[in-house]
XYZ file of N, CA and C in Angstrom:
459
model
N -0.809 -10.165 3.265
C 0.450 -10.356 2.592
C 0.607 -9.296 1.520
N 1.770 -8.928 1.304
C 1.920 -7.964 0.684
C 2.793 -8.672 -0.815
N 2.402 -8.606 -1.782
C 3.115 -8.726 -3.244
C 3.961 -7.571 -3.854
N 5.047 -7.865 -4.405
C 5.845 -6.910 -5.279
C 6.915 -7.666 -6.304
N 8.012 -6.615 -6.908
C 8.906 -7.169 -7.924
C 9.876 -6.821 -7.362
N 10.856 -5.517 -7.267
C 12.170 -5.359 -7.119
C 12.464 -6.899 -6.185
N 11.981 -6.568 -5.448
C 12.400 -7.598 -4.256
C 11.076 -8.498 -3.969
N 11.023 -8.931 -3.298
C 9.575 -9.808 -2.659
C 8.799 -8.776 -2.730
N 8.359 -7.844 -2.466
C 7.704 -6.702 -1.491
C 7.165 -5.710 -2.437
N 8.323 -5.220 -3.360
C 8.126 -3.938 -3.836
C 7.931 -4.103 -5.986
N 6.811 -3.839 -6.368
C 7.142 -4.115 -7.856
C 7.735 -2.676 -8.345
N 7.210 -1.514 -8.499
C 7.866 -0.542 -8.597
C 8.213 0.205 -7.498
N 9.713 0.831 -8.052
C 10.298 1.730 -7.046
C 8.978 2.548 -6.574
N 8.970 3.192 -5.231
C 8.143 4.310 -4.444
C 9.149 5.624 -4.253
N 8.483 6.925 -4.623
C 9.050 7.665 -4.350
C 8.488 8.691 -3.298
N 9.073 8.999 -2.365
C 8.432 10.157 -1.295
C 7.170 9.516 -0.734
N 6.913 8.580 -0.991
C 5.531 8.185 -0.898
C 5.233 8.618 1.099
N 6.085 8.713 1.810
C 5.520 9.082 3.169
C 4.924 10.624 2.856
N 5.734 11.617 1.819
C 4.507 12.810 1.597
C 3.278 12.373 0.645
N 3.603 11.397 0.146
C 2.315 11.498 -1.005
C 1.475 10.551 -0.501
N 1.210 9.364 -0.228
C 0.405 8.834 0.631
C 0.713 8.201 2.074
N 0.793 9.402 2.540
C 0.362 9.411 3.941
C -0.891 8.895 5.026
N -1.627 8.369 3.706
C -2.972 7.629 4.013
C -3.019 6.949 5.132
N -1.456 5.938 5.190
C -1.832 4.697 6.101
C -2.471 4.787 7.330
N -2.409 5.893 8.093
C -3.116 5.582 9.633
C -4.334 5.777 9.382
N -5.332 5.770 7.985
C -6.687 5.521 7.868
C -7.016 4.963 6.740
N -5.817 3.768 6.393
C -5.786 2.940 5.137
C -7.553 2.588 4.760
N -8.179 2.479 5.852
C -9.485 1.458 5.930
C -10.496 2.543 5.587
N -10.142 3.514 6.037
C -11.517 4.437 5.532
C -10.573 5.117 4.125
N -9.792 6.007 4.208
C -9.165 6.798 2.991
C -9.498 6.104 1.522
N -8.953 5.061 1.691
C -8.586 4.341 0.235
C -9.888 3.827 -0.279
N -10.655 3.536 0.700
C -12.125 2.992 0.619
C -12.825 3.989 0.077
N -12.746 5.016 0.649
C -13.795 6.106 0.572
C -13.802 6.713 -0.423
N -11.972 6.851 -1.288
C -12.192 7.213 -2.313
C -12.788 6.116 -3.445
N -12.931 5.508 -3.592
C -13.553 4.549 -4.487
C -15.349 3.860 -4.530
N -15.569 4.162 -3.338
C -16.884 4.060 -2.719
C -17.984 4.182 -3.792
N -18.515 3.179 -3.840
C -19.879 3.241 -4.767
C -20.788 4.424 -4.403
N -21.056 4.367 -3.102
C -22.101 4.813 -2.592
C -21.641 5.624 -1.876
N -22.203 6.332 -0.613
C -21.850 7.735 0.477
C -21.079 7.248 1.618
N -21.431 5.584 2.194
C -21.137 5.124 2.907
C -19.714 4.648 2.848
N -18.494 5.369 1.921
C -17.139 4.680 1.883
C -16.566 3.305 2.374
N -17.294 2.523 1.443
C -16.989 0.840 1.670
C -16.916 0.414 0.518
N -16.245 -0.496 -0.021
C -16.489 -0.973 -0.861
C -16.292 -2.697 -0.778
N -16.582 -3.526 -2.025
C -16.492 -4.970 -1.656
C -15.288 -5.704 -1.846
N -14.479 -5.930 -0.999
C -13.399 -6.673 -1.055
C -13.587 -8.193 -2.006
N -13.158 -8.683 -2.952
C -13.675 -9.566 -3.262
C -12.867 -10.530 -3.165
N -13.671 -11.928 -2.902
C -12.949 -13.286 -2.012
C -12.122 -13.822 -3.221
N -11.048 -14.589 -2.763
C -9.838 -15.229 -4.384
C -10.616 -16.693 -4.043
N -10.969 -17.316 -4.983
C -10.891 -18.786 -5.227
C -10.327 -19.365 -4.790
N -8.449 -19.261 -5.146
C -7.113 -19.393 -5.369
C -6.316 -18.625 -4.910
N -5.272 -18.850 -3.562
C -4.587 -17.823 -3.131
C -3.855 -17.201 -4.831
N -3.802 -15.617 -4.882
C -2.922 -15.040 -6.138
C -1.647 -15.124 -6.379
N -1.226 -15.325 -7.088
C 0.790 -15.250 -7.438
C 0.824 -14.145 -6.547
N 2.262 -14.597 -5.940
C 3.302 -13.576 -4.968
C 4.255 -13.550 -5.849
N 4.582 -13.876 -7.223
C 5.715 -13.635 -7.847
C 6.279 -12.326 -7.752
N 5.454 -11.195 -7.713
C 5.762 -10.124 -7.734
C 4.876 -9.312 -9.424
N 4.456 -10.421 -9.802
C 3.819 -10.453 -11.229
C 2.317 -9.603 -11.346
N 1.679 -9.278 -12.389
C -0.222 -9.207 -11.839
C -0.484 -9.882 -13.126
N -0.523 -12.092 -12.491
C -0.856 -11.586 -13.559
C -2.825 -12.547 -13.148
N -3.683 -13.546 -14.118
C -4.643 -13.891 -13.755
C -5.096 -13.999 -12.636
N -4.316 -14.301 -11.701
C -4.694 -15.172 -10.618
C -5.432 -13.828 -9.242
N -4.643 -12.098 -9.904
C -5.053 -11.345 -9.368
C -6.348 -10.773 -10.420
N -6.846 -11.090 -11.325
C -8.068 -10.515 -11.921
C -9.384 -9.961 -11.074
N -9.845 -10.735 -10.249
C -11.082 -10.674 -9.448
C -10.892 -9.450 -7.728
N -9.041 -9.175 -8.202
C -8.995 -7.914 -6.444
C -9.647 -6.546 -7.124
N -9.984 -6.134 -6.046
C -10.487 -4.846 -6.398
C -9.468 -3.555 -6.222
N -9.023 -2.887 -7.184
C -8.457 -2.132 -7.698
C -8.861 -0.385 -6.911
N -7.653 0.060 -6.151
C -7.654 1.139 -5.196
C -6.336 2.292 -5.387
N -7.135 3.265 -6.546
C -5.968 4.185 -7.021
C -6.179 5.898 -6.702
N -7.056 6.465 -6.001
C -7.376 7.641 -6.091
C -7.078 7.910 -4.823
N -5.460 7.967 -4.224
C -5.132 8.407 -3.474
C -4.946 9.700 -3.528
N -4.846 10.718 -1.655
C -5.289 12.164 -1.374
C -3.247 11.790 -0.786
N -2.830 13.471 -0.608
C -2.095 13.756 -0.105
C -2.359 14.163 1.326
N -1.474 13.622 2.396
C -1.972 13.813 4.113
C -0.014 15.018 4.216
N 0.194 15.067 3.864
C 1.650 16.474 3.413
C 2.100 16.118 2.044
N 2.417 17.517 1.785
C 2.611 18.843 2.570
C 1.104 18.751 2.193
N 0.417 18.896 0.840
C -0.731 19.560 0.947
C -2.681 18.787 1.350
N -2.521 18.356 2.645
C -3.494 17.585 3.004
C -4.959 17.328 1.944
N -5.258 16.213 1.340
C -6.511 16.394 0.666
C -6.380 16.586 -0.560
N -4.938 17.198 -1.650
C -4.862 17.411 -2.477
C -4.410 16.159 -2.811
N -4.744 15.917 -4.317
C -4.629 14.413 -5.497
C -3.211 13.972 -5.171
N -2.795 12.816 -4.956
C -1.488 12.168 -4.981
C -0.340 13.054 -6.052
N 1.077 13.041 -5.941
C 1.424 13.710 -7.494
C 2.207 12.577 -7.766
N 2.510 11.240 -7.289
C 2.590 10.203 -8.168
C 1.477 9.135 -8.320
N 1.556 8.448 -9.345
C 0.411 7.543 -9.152
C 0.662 6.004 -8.388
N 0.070 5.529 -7.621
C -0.123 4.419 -6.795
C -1.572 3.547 -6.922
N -0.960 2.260 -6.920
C -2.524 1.471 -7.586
C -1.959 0.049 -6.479
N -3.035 0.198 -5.787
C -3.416 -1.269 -4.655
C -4.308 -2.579 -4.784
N -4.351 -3.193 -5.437
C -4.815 -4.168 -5.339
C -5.428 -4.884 -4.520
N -6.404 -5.570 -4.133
C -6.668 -6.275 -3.121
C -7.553 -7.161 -2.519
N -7.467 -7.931 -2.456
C -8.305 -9.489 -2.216
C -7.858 -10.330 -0.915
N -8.627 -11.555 -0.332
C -8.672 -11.694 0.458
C -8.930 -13.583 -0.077
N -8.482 -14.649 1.027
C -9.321 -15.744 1.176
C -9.215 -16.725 2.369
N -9.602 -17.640 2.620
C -9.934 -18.295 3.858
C -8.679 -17.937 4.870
N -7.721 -17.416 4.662
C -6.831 -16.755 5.788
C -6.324 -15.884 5.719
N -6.367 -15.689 4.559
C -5.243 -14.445 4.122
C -5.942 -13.263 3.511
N -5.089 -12.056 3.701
C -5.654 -10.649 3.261
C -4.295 -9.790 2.076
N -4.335 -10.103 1.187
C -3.307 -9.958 0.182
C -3.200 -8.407 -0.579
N -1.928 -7.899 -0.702
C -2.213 -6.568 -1.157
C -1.060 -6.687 -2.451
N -1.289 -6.106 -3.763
C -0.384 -5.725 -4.647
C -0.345 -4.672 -4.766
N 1.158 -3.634 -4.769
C 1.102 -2.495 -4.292
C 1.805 -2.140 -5.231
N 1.657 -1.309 -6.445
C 2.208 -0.672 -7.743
C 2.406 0.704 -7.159
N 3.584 1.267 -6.860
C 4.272 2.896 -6.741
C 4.686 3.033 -8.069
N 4.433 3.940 -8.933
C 4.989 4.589 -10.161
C 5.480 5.717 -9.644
N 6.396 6.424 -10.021
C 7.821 7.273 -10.221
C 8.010 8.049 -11.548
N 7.417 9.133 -11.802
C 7.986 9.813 -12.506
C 9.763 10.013 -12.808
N 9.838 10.140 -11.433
C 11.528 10.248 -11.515
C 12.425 9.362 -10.845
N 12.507 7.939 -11.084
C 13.132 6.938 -10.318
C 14.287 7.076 -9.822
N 15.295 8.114 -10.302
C 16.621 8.055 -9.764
C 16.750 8.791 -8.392
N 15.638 9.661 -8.123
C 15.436 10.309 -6.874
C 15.119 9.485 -5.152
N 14.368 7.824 -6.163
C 14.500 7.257 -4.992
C 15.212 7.261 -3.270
N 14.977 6.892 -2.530
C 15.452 7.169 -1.238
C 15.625 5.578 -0.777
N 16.147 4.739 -0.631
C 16.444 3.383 -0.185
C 17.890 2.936 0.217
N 17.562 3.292 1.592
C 19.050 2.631 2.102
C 19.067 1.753 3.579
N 17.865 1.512 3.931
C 17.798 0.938 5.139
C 17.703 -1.181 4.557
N 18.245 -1.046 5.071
C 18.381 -2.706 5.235
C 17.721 -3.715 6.360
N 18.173 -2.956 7.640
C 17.561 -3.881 8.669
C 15.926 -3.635 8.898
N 15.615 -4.840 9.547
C 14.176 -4.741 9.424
C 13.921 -4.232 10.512
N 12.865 -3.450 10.834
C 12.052 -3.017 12.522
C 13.020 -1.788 12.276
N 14.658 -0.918 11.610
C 15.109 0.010 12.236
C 13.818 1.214 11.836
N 14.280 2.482 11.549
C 13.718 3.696 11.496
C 13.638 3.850 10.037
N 12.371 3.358 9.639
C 12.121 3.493 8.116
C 11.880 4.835 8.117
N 11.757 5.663 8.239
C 11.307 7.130 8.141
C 12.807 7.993 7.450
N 13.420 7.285 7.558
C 14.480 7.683 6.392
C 15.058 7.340 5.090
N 14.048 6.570 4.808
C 13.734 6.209 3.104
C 12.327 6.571 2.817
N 12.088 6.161 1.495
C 10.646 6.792 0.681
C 10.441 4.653 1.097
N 8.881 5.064 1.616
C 8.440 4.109 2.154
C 6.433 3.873 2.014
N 5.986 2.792 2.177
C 4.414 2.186 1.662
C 4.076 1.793 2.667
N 3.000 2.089 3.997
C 2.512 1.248 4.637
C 0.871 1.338 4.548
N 0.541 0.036 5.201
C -0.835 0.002 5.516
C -0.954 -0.449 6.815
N -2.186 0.433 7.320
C -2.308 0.257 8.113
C -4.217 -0.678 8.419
N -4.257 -1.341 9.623
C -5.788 -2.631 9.329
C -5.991 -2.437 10.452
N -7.340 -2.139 10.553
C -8.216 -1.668 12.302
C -8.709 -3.375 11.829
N -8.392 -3.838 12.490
C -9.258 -5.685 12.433
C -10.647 -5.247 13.162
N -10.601 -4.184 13.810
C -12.320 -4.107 14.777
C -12.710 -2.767 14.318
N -11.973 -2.223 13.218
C -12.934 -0.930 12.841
C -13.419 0.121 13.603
N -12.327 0.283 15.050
C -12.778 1.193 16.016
C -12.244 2.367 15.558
N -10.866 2.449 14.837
C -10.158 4.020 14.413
C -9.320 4.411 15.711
N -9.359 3.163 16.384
C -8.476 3.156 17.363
C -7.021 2.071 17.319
N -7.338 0.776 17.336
C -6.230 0.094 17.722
C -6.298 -0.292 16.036
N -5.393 -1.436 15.425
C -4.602 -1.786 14.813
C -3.566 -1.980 14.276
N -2.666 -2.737 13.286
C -1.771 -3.274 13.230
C -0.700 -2.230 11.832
N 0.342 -1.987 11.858
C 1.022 -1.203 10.616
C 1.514 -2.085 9.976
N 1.863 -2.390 8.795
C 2.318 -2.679 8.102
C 3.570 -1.752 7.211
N 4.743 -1.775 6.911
C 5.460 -1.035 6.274
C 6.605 -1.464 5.429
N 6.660 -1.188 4.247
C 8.113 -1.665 3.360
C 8.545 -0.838 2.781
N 10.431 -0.479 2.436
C 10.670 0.424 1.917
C 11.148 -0.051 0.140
N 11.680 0.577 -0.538
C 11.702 -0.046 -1.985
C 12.943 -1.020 -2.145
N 13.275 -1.163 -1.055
C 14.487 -2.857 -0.824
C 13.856 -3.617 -0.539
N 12.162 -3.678 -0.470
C 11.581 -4.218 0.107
C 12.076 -4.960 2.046
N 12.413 -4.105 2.823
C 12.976 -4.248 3.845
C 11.546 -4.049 4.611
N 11.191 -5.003 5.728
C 9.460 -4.923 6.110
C 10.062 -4.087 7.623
N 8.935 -3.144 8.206
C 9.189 -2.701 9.259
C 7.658 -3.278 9.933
C-alpha cells in the first residue's frame, strides 16, 4: 500500500521524477543497495506491530519503517545522485507491504499532472513507481505507479 497527502497517494508534489528516479524496474535491488549495511545490498525491512496511518501523515505509527533516500539517476545521467530529493519509507505486517513516499520539489510550479484516468498512459505526467519481484528472480513482477493526482496506474 502506498501512503501520501495531496490526495490518498501522493504527500508531496513529484517532479520529473520518471528522469530522476527511474529506479523502479530494480526498486528491490537499487534502493536497497544504496542503503545496505553490508556488500550484500539488503537491508532489514522492519515488521509494524500496528498497521501505520494512511492519513497521508508520518506520524508514530510509521517510526519503526526503514527509511530509503539515496536515490541514483537511470536518465539522462545514469548513476549520477538524484537532483531532487525523495525519501521512502517502508514497513511491512501480517499482509501488507506499506510504502510512504515523500517527492520534494525544488520547483513545484513546474509540476506535470494532468492525467486523471486510471490504467491510461502515465508517461505523460511526472510520476513514482515501484516496482516488487515477489520471487527475486529480476525477472517477473508486479509495477506499481501514481502520478501527483495521485491517479494509480
Amino acid at each position: 500500500m502506498i501512503a501520501g497527502g495531496t490526495t490518498r497517494l501522493v504527500k508531496v508534489p513529484c517532479r520529473r521524477i520518471r528522469r530522476i528516479l527511474a529506479f523502479v524496474a530494480l526498486f528491490g535491488l537499487a534502493c536497497l543497495r544504496a542503503l545496505a549495511a553490508d556488500s550484500s545490498g539488503v537491508i532489514a525491512i522492519r515488521k509494524a506491530a500496528h498497521p501505520p496511518s494512511l492519513d497521508g501523515g508520518l506520524d508514530d505509527s510509521w517510526a519503526p519503517a526503514v527509511q530509503v533516500s539515496d536515490f541514483r539517476q537511470r536518465d539522462p545521467l545514469e548513476g549520477r545522485p538524484a537532483t531532487e530529493q525523495t525519501i521512502v519509507y517502508v514497513l511491512y505486517d501480517k499482509s501488507h507491504l506499506y510504502f510512504h513516499i515523500r517527492c520534494l520539489d525544488s520547483h513545484p510550479g513546474r509540476i506535470v499532472a494532468t492525467e486523471l484516468r486510471r490504467d491510461a498512459d502515465y508517461t505523460v505526467d511526472d510520476y513514482f513507481s515501484i516496482l516488487i519481484s515477489p520471487n527475486n528472480d529480476g525477472r517477473n513482477g508486479y509495477i506499481f505507479t501514481v502520478n501527483p493526482l495521485g491517479t494509480q496506474f
